[in-house]
PDB file of C-alpha atoms and ligand atoms in Angstrom:
ATOM      1  CA  UNK F   1       0.000   0.000   0.000  1.00  0.00           C
ATOM      2  CA  UNK F   2       1.385   3.355  -1.030  1.00  0.00           C
ATOM      3  CA  UNK F   3       0.491   5.723   1.782  1.00  0.00           C
ATOM      4  CA  UNK F   4       0.808   9.432   1.114  1.00  0.00           C
ATOM      5  CA  UNK F   5       3.230  11.113   3.491  1.00  0.00           C
ATOM      6  CA  UNK F   6       1.758  13.655   5.854  1.00  0.00           C
ATOM      7  CA  UNK F   7       3.701  16.342   7.679  1.00  0.00           C
ATOM      8  CA  UNK F   8       1.699  18.315  10.230  1.00  0.00           C
ATOM      9  CA  UNK F   9       2.937  21.306  12.191  1.00  0.00           C
ATOM     10  CA  UNK F  10       1.528  21.559  15.698  1.00  0.00           C
ATOM     11  CA  UNK F  11       2.196  25.165  16.619  1.00  0.00           C
ATOM     12  CA  UNK F  12       0.983  24.553  20.183  1.00  0.00           C
ATOM     13  CA  UNK F  13       0.488  27.868  22.057  1.00  0.00           C
ATOM     14  CA  UNK F  14       2.672  29.915  19.728  1.00  0.00           C
ATOM     15  CA  UNK F  15       1.955  32.555  17.125  1.00  0.00           C
ATOM     16  CA  UNK F  16       0.719  36.076  16.450  1.00  0.00           C
ATOM     17  CA  UNK F  17      -0.845  37.681  13.394  1.00  0.00           C
ATOM     18  CA  UNK F  18       2.556  38.912  12.262  1.00  0.00           C
ATOM     19  CA  UNK F  19       4.502  35.727  12.899  1.00  0.00           C
ATOM     20  CA  UNK F  20       1.796  33.536  11.366  1.00  0.00           C
ATOM     21  CA  UNK F  21       1.591  35.608   8.197  1.00  0.00           C
ATOM     22  CA  UNK F  22       5.366  35.512   7.746  1.00  0.00           C
ATOM     23  CA  UNK F  23       5.524  31.760   8.345  1.00  0.00           C
ATOM     24  CA  UNK F  24       2.642  30.963   5.995  1.00  0.00           C
ATOM     25  CA  UNK F  25       4.025  33.235   3.276  1.00  0.00           C
ATOM     26  CA  UNK F  26       7.336  31.354   3.377  1.00  0.00           C
ATOM     27  CA  UNK F  27       5.641  27.949   3.385  1.00  0.00           C
ATOM     28  CA  UNK F  28       3.431  28.902   0.452  1.00  0.00           C
ATOM     29  CA  UNK F  29       6.418  29.863  -1.661  1.00  0.00           C
ATOM     30  CA  UNK F  30       7.718  26.314  -1.552  1.00  0.00           C
ATOM     31  CA  UNK F  31       4.791  24.060  -0.696  1.00  0.00           C
ATOM     32  CA  UNK F  32       4.016  23.336  -4.344  1.00  0.00           C
ATOM     33  CA  UNK F  33       7.372  21.565  -4.710  1.00  0.00           C
ATOM     34  CA  UNK F  34       6.341  18.857  -2.246  1.00  0.00           C
ATOM     35  CA  UNK F  35       3.516  17.387  -4.231  1.00  0.00           C
ATOM     36  CA  UNK F  36       3.923  13.891  -2.779  1.00  0.00           C
ATOM     37  CA  UNK F  37       3.352  15.189   0.742  1.00  0.00           C
ATOM     38  CA  UNK F  38       0.216  16.381   2.453  1.00  0.00           C
ATOM     39  CA  UNK F  39       1.204  19.377   4.564  1.00  0.00           C
ATOM     40  CA  UNK F  40      -0.968  20.559   7.440  1.00  0.00           C
ATOM     41  CA  UNK F  41      -0.571  23.482   9.828  1.00  0.00           C
ATOM     42  CA  UNK F  42      -2.306  23.513  13.209  1.00  0.00           C
ATOM     43  CA  UNK F  43      -2.276  27.012  14.701  1.00  0.00           C
ATOM     44  CA  UNK F  44      -3.953  27.986  17.976  1.00  0.00           C
ATOM     45  CA  UNK F  45      -7.751  28.077  17.602  1.00  0.00           C
ATOM     46  CA  UNK F  46      -7.978  31.844  17.704  1.00  0.00           C
ATOM     47  CA  UNK F  47      -5.872  32.071  14.529  1.00  0.00           C
ATOM     48  CA  UNK F  48      -7.520  29.280  12.547  1.00  0.00           C
ATOM     49  CA  UNK F  49      -9.691  31.568  10.507  1.00  0.00           C
ATOM     50  CA  UNK F  50      -6.975  34.058   9.560  1.00  0.00           C
ATOM     51  CA  UNK F  51      -4.431  31.337   8.804  1.00  0.00           C
ATOM     52  CA  UNK F  52      -7.103  29.482   6.827  1.00  0.00           C
ATOM     53  CA  UNK F  53      -7.636  32.552   4.666  1.00  0.00           C
ATOM     54  CA  UNK F  54      -3.904  32.811   4.015  1.00  0.00           C
ATOM     55  CA  UNK F  55      -3.792  29.144   2.977  1.00  0.00           C
ATOM     56  CA  UNK F  56      -6.738  29.457   0.622  1.00  0.00           C
ATOM     57  CA  UNK F  57      -4.834  29.424  -2.672  1.00  0.00           C
ATOM     58  CA  UNK F  58      -2.234  26.877  -1.616  1.00  0.00           C
ATOM     59  CA  UNK F  59      -2.021  23.104  -1.197  1.00  0.00           C
ATOM     60  CA  UNK F  60      -1.466  23.544   2.549  1.00  0.00           C
ATOM     61  CA  UNK F  61      -4.249  22.269   4.772  1.00  0.00           C
ATOM     62  CA  UNK F  62      -5.572  23.539   8.078  1.00  0.00           C
ATOM     63  CA  UNK F  63      -5.822  21.559  11.294  1.00  0.00           C
ATOM     64  CA  UNK F  64      -6.868  22.341  14.853  1.00  0.00           C
ATOM     65  CA  UNK F  65      -5.073  21.264  18.015  1.00  0.00           C
ATOM     66  CA  UNK F  66      -8.091  20.109  19.986  1.00  0.00           C
ATOM     67  CA  UNK F  67     -11.889  20.040  20.014  1.00  0.00           C
ATOM     68  CA  UNK F  68     -14.672  19.443  22.490  1.00  0.00           C
ATOM     69  CA  UNK F  69     -16.112  15.945  22.704  1.00  0.00           C
ATOM     70  CA  UNK F  70     -19.726  17.087  22.268  1.00  0.00           C
ATOM     71  CA  UNK F  71     -21.452  16.531  18.955  1.00  0.00           C
ATOM     72  CA  UNK F  72     -23.853  19.452  19.329  1.00  0.00           C
ATOM     73  CA  UNK F  73     -23.567  23.060  20.558  1.00  0.00           C
ATOM     74  CA  UNK F  74     -24.368  23.970  24.123  1.00  0.00           C
ATOM     75  CA  UNK F  75     -23.301  25.468  27.436  1.00  0.00           C
ATOM     76  CA  UNK F  76     -19.606  24.535  27.497  1.00  0.00           C
ATOM     77  CA  UNK F  77     -17.774  27.759  28.272  1.00  0.00           C
ATOM     78  CA  UNK F  78     -14.467  28.106  26.519  1.00  0.00           C
ATOM     79  CA  UNK F  79     -14.900  24.992  24.387  1.00  0.00           C
ATOM     80  CA  UNK F  80     -14.933  24.567  20.619  1.00  0.00           C
ATOM     81  CA  UNK F  81     -17.257  22.269  18.699  1.00  0.00           C
ATOM     82  CA  UNK F  82     -15.965  20.171  15.821  1.00  0.00           C
ATOM     83  CA  UNK F  83     -18.523  21.685  13.441  1.00  0.00           C
ATOM     84  CA  UNK F  84     -17.053  25.116  14.187  1.00  0.00           C
ATOM     85  CA  UNK F  85     -13.595  23.928  13.253  1.00  0.00           C
ATOM     86  CA  UNK F  86     -14.963  22.477  10.034  1.00  0.00           C
ATOM     87  CA  UNK F  87     -16.775  25.730   9.286  1.00  0.00           C
ATOM     88  CA  UNK F  88     -13.575  27.779   9.530  1.00  0.00           C
ATOM     89  CA  UNK F  89     -11.863  25.420   7.133  1.00  0.00           C
ATOM     90  CA  UNK F  90     -10.154  22.741   9.213  1.00  0.00           C
ATOM     91  CA  UNK F  91      -9.628  19.350   7.615  1.00  0.00           C
ATOM     92  CA  UNK F  92      -7.754  17.769  10.522  1.00  0.00           C
ATOM     93  CA  UNK F  93      -7.797  17.954  14.293  1.00  0.00           C
ATOM     94  CA  UNK F  94      -5.252  16.624  16.782  1.00  0.00           C
ATOM     95  CA  UNK F  95      -6.811  14.424  19.460  1.00  0.00           C
ATOM     96  CA  UNK F  96      -5.288  13.108  22.686  1.00  0.00           C
ATOM     97  CA  UNK F  97      -1.992  14.958  22.536  1.00  0.00           C
ATOM     98  CA  UNK F  98       0.158  14.013  25.517  1.00  0.00           C
ATOM     99  CA  UNK F  99       0.188  17.633  26.698  1.00  0.00           C
ATOM    100  CA  UNK F 100      -3.600  17.498  26.934  1.00  0.00           C
ATOM    101  CA  UNK F 101      -3.412  14.146  28.682  1.00  0.00           C
ATOM    102  CA  UNK F 102      -0.724  15.235  31.162  1.00  0.00           C
ATOM    103  CA  UNK F 103      -1.630  18.880  31.780  1.00  0.00           C
ATOM    104  CA  UNK F 104      -5.397  18.902  31.331  1.00  0.00           C
ATOM    105  CA  UNK F 105      -6.343  15.484  32.627  1.00  0.00           C
ATOM    106  CA  UNK F 106      -7.564  14.026  29.350  1.00  0.00           C
ATOM    107  CA  UNK F 107      -8.297  10.357  29.733  1.00  0.00           C
ATOM    108  CA  UNK F 108      -8.196   7.637  27.094  1.00  0.00           C
ATOM    109  CA  UNK F 109     -11.995   7.706  27.108  1.00  0.00           C
ATOM    110  CA  UNK F 110     -12.122  11.460  26.551  1.00  0.00           C
ATOM    111  CA  UNK F 111      -9.708  11.030  23.658  1.00  0.00           C
ATOM    112  CA  UNK F 112     -12.027   8.425  22.169  1.00  0.00           C
ATOM    113  CA  UNK F 113     -15.003  10.765  22.553  1.00  0.00           C
ATOM    114  CA  UNK F 114     -13.081  13.533  20.828  1.00  0.00           C
ATOM    115  CA  UNK F 115     -12.074  11.164  18.045  1.00  0.00           C
ATOM    116  CA  UNK F 116     -15.761  10.363  17.480  1.00  0.00           C
ATOM    117  CA  UNK F 117     -16.756  14.030  17.672  1.00  0.00           C
ATOM    118  CA  UNK F 118     -14.127  14.920  15.091  1.00  0.00           C
ATOM    119  CA  UNK F 119     -15.422  12.354  12.645  1.00  0.00           C
ATOM    120  CA  UNK F 120     -19.022  13.383  13.296  1.00  0.00           C
ATOM    121  CA  UNK F 121     -17.959  16.860  12.130  1.00  0.00           C
ATOM    122  CA  UNK F 122     -16.212  15.371   9.089  1.00  0.00           C
ATOM    123  CA  UNK F 123     -12.796  16.250  10.455  1.00  0.00           C
ATOM    124  CA  UNK F 124      -9.948  13.760  10.268  1.00  0.00           C
ATOM    125  CA  UNK F 125      -8.629  13.060  13.767  1.00  0.00           C
ATOM    126  CA  UNK F 126      -4.887  12.775  14.278  1.00  0.00           C
ATOM    127  CA  UNK F 127      -4.894  10.507  17.326  1.00  0.00           C
ATOM    128  CA  UNK F 128      -1.753  10.834  19.446  1.00  0.00           C
ATOM    129  CA  UNK F 129      -0.466   7.938  21.510  1.00  0.00           C
ATOM    130  CA  UNK F 130       2.812   7.537  23.339  1.00  0.00           C
ATOM    131  CA  UNK F 131       4.513   6.316  26.483  1.00  0.00           C
ATOM    132  CA  UNK F 132       6.359   8.264  29.157  1.00  0.00           C
ATOM    133  CA  UNK F 133      10.027   7.695  29.913  1.00  0.00           C
ATOM    134  CA  UNK F 134       9.102   5.763  33.040  1.00  0.00           C
ATOM    135  CA  UNK F 135       6.767   3.526  31.081  1.00  0.00           C
ATOM    136  CA  UNK F 136       9.447   2.870  28.477  1.00  0.00           C
ATOM    137  CA  UNK F 137      12.007   2.071  31.174  1.00  0.00           C
ATOM    138  CA  UNK F 138       9.739  -0.355  32.962  1.00  0.00           C
ATOM    139  CA  UNK F 139       8.908  -2.159  29.762  1.00  0.00           C
ATOM    140  CA  UNK F 140       5.277  -1.148  29.482  1.00  0.00           C
ATOM    141  CA  UNK F 141       5.481   0.771  26.194  1.00  0.00           C
ATOM    142  CA  UNK F 142       3.413  -1.742  24.253  1.00  0.00           C
ATOM    143  CA  UNK F 143       0.754  -2.179  26.922  1.00  0.00           C
ATOM    144  CA  UNK F 144       0.357   1.593  27.279  1.00  0.00           C
ATOM    145  CA  UNK F 145      -0.029   2.018  23.531  1.00  0.00           C
ATOM    146  CA  UNK F 146      -2.452  -0.898  23.370  1.00  0.00           C
ATOM    147  CA  UNK F 147      -4.549   0.672  26.118  1.00  0.00           C
ATOM    148  CA  UNK F 148      -4.614   4.089  24.424  1.00  0.00           C
ATOM    149  CA  UNK F 149      -5.519   2.570  21.070  1.00  0.00           C
ATOM    150  CA  UNK F 150      -8.042   0.108  22.491  1.00  0.00           C
ATOM    151  CA  UNK F 151     -10.061   2.906  24.098  1.00  0.00           C
ATOM    152  CA  UNK F 152     -10.683   4.387  20.660  1.00  0.00           C
ATOM    153  CA  UNK F 153     -11.284   1.062  18.898  1.00  0.00           C
ATOM    154  CA  UNK F 154     -13.800   0.104  21.565  1.00  0.00           C
ATOM    155  CA  UNK F 155     -15.668   3.394  21.398  1.00  0.00           C
ATOM    156  CA  UNK F 156     -15.518   4.063  17.668  1.00  0.00           C
ATOM    157  CA  UNK F 157     -14.873   0.698  16.020  1.00  0.00           C
ATOM    158  CA  UNK F 158     -11.987  -0.314  13.810  1.00  0.00           C
ATOM    159  CA  UNK F 159     -13.749   1.032  10.708  1.00  0.00           C
ATOM    160  CA  UNK F 160     -13.308   4.549  12.096  1.00  0.00           C
ATOM    161  CA  UNK F 161      -9.570   4.227  11.449  1.00  0.00           C
ATOM    162  CA  UNK F 162     -10.225   4.252   7.720  1.00  0.00           C
ATOM    163  CA  UNK F 163     -10.598   7.986   8.061  1.00  0.00           C
ATOM    164  CA  UNK F 164      -8.040   8.881  10.682  1.00  0.00           C
ATOM    165  CA  UNK F 165      -4.348   9.361  11.241  1.00  0.00           C
ATOM    166  CA  UNK F 166      -2.349   7.921  14.130  1.00  0.00           C
ATOM    167  CA  UNK F 167       0.635   9.717  15.625  1.00  0.00           C
ATOM    168  CA  UNK F 168       3.205   7.978  17.786  1.00  0.00           C
ATOM    169  CA  UNK F 169       4.631  10.603  20.091  1.00  0.00           C
ATOM    170  CA  UNK F 170       6.826   9.197  22.852  1.00  0.00           C
ATOM    171  CA  UNK F 171       6.381  11.679  25.689  1.00  0.00           C
ATOM    172  CA  UNK F 172      10.087  11.557  26.495  1.00  0.00           C
ATOM    173  CA  UNK F 173      10.924  12.799  23.004  1.00  0.00           C
ATOM    174  CA  UNK F 174       8.576  15.797  22.936  1.00  0.00           C
ATOM    175  CA  UNK F 175      10.354  19.114  23.196  1.00  0.00           C
ATOM    176  CA  UNK F 176      13.387  17.441  24.719  1.00  0.00           C
ATOM    177  CA  UNK F 177      15.695  17.152  21.741  1.00  0.00           C
ATOM    178  CA  UNK F 178      15.929  13.412  22.512  1.00  0.00           C
ATOM    179  CA  UNK F 179      14.222  11.925  19.512  1.00  0.00           C
ATOM    180  CA  UNK F 180      13.458   8.243  19.253  1.00  0.00           C
ATOM    181  CA  UNK F 181      16.015   6.489  17.094  1.00  0.00           C
ATOM    182  CA  UNK F 182      14.735   5.534  13.636  1.00  0.00           C
ATOM    183  CA  UNK F 183      14.798   1.894  14.799  1.00  0.00           C
ATOM    184  CA  UNK F 184      12.790   2.655  17.950  1.00  0.00           C
ATOM    185  CA  UNK F 185      10.226   4.622  15.964  1.00  0.00           C
ATOM    186  CA  UNK F 186       9.896   1.965  13.259  1.00  0.00           C
ATOM    187  CA  UNK F 187       9.511  -0.812  15.850  1.00  0.00           C
ATOM    188  CA  UNK F 188       6.651   0.985  17.580  1.00  0.00           C
ATOM    189  CA  UNK F 189       4.970   1.968  14.313  1.00  0.00           C
ATOM    190  CA  UNK F 190       5.090  -1.650  13.160  1.00  0.00           C
ATOM    191  CA  UNK F 191       3.634  -2.715  16.502  1.00  0.00           C
ATOM    192  CA  UNK F 192       0.779  -0.199  16.242  1.00  0.00           C
ATOM    193  CA  UNK F 193       0.013  -1.290  12.690  1.00  0.00           C
ATOM    194  CA  UNK F 194       0.034  -4.951  13.679  1.00  0.00           C
ATOM    195  CA  UNK F 195      -2.347  -4.251  16.558  1.00  0.00           C
ATOM    196  CA  UNK F 196      -4.793  -2.668  14.129  1.00  0.00           C
ATOM    197  CA  UNK F 197      -4.222  -5.408  11.557  1.00  0.00           C
ATOM    198  CA  UNK F 198      -5.537  -7.945  14.056  1.00  0.00           C
ATOM    199  CA  UNK F 199      -8.907  -6.200  13.615  1.00  0.00           C
ATOM    200  CA  UNK F 200      -8.713  -5.209   9.960  1.00  0.00           C
ATOM    201  CA  UNK F 201      -5.666  -5.765   7.788  1.00  0.00           C
ATOM    202  CA  UNK F 202      -6.779  -3.459   4.992  1.00  0.00           C
ATOM    203  CA  UNK F 203      -7.483  -0.528   7.282  1.00  0.00           C
ATOM    204  CA  UNK F 204      -4.213  -1.089   9.124  1.00  0.00           C
ATOM    205  CA  UNK F 205      -2.309  -1.122   5.871  1.00  0.00           C
ATOM    206  CA  UNK F 206      -3.810   2.118   4.636  1.00  0.00           C
ATOM    207  CA  UNK F 207      -3.553   4.025   7.933  1.00  0.00           C
ATOM    208  CA  UNK F 208      -0.914   6.718   8.092  1.00  0.00           C
ATOM    209  CA  UNK F 209       1.170   6.604  11.260  1.00  0.00           C
ATOM    210  CA  UNK F 210       3.157   9.758  11.974  1.00  0.00           C
ATOM    211  CA  UNK F 211       6.120  10.046  14.288  1.00  0.00           C
ATOM    212  CA  UNK F 212       6.337  13.048  16.613  1.00  0.00           C
ATOM    213  CA  UNK F 213       8.928  14.094  19.163  1.00  0.00           C
ATOM    214  CA  UNK F 214      11.922  16.309  18.389  1.00  0.00           C
ATOM    215  CA  UNK F 215      11.705  15.812  14.626  1.00  0.00           C
ATOM    216  CA  UNK F 216      14.173  18.257  13.111  1.00  0.00           C
ATOM    217  CA  UNK F 217      15.531  19.060   9.686  1.00  0.00           C
ATOM    218  CA  UNK F 218      18.581  16.888  10.349  1.00  0.00           C
ATOM    219  CA  UNK F 219      16.846  13.726  11.613  1.00  0.00           C
ATOM    220  CA  UNK F 220      13.630  13.691   9.581  1.00  0.00           C
ATOM    221  CA  UNK F 221      15.002  11.715   6.635  1.00  0.00           C
ATOM    222  CA  UNK F 222      16.238   8.846   8.839  1.00  0.00           C
ATOM    223  CA  UNK F 223      12.975   8.730  10.781  1.00  0.00           C
ATOM    224  CA  UNK F 224      10.820   8.819   7.650  1.00  0.00           C
ATOM    225  CA  UNK F 225      12.819   5.980   6.110  1.00  0.00           C
ATOM    226  CA  UNK F 226      11.049   3.510   8.403  1.00  0.00           C
ATOM    227  CA  UNK F 227       8.661   1.334   6.416  1.00  0.00           C
ATOM    228  CA  UNK F 228       5.780   2.114   8.781  1.00  0.00           C
ATOM    229  CA  UNK F 229       6.596   5.797   9.311  1.00  0.00           C
ATOM    230  CA  UNK F 230       4.339   7.869   7.099  1.00  0.00           C
ATOM    231  CA  UNK F 231       5.371  11.362   8.079  1.00  0.00           C
ATOM    232  CA  UNK F 232       5.660  13.497  11.168  1.00  0.00           C
ATOM    233  CA  UNK F 233       3.841  15.591  13.711  1.00  0.00           C
ATOM    234  CA  UNK F 234       6.191  18.482  14.263  1.00  0.00           C
ATOM    235  CA  UNK F 235       6.285  20.850  17.245  1.00  0.00           C
ATOM    236  CA  UNK F 236       9.153  23.282  17.673  1.00  0.00           C
ATOM    237  CA  UNK F 237      10.556  22.877  14.170  1.00  0.00           C
ATOM    238  CA  UNK F 238       7.147  23.741  12.679  1.00  0.00           C
ATOM    239  CA  UNK F 239       7.556  27.331  13.818  1.00  0.00           C
ATOM    240  CA  UNK F 240      10.516  28.046  11.543  1.00  0.00           C
ATOM    241  CA  UNK F 241       9.750  27.981   7.842  1.00  0.00           C
ATOM    242  CA  UNK F 242      13.183  26.731   6.783  1.00  0.00           C
ATOM    243  CA  UNK F 243      13.109  23.870   9.282  1.00  0.00           C
ATOM    244  CA  UNK F 244       9.545  22.849   8.511  1.00  0.00           C
ATOM    245  CA  UNK F 245      10.202  22.964   4.771  1.00  0.00           C
ATOM    246  CA  UNK F 246      13.329  20.850   5.185  1.00  0.00           C
ATOM    247  CA  UNK F 247      11.209  18.255   6.992  1.00  0.00           C
ATOM    248  CA  UNK F 248       8.640  18.370   4.173  1.00  0.00           C
ATOM    249  CA  UNK F 249      11.468  17.869   1.685  1.00  0.00           C
ATOM    250  CA  UNK F 250      12.662  14.824   3.621  1.00  0.00           C
ATOM    251  CA  UNK F 251       9.145  13.382   3.366  1.00  0.00           C
ATOM    252  CA  UNK F 252       9.010  14.169  -0.334  1.00  0.00           C
ATOM    253  CA  UNK F 253      12.300  12.366  -0.918  1.00  0.00           C
ATOM    254  CA  UNK F 254      11.246   9.387   1.210  1.00  0.00           C
ATOM    255  CA  UNK F 255       8.080   8.994  -0.797  1.00  0.00           C
ATOM    256  CA  UNK F 256      10.110   8.627  -3.979  1.00  0.00           C
ATOM    257  CA  UNK F 257      12.650   6.163  -2.660  1.00  0.00           C
TER     258      UNK F 257
HETATM  259  P1  13P U   1       8.499  18.756  19.349  1.00  0.00           P
HETATM  260  O1  13P U   1       8.681  18.553  17.857  1.00  0.00           O
HETATM  261  O2  13P U   1       8.706  20.180  19.753  1.00  0.00           O
HETATM  262  O3  13P U   1       9.261  17.773  20.149  1.00  0.00           O
HETATM  263  O4  13P U   1       6.931  18.476  19.635  1.00  0.00           O
HETATM  264  C1  13P U   1       6.355  17.323  19.137  1.00  0.00           C
HETATM  265  C2  13P U   1       4.899  17.389  19.372  1.00  0.00           C
HETATM  266  O5  13P U   1       4.432  17.331  20.481  1.00  0.00           O
HETATM  267  C3  13P U   1       4.030  17.554  18.200  1.00  0.00           C
HETATM  268  O6  13P U   1       2.687  17.364  18.511  1.00  0.00           O
END
């Protein structure tokens, strides 16, 4: 199965009108060269509409960083409904990022609810899973990933993964500069795919699995070379046009090799 590479920039809580416009202008100049790669930017919610407008005549796609788990509007102060994200032009939405799990108490179940809410709004969820350093050290990486994945399979069904993206983001590699080695990343990606293949081999084969955690211009090519690594979810390096474009180029080259 030829899976199209996807490189998504998670801007996290960074940006301003000026910085966003400069970044998008630089990305737009080059984005057309990476025709084998789907490129997504995920700015903070308050900037989605303005960034979306700037992306309008480009192949770049818009994604959100989070959504509320409800399927319909209501009294949920401060929250954002999936349909609203779709209305301002989002195609993707990140779900279950480890920062949301660790800092805002998001459970596996809440992640599953958000995954369902995203799809109900015709958004493509980018479901993040990943183990902490402690979990890796005590040998529970696979059981943690199984648990995180199982919560979504149980709530949404395996068929829901036909229209989703999975992101393996080891918590110990996020923002630390300590990326997983290409071998570590590939081993986990293969594990995740095999877990899904137990339920549905065709869906597992077509699912894109991104790696996230200290992906940089100088390590992206090695990481993307893994047979089950279909792109990246990029944090810090997504804020600098040259770095993000270099990562997109690495994906473009990987897709041809
Ligand atoms: P860094 O690339 O800054 O490590 O962040 C990764 C991440 O969390 C993307 O969602």
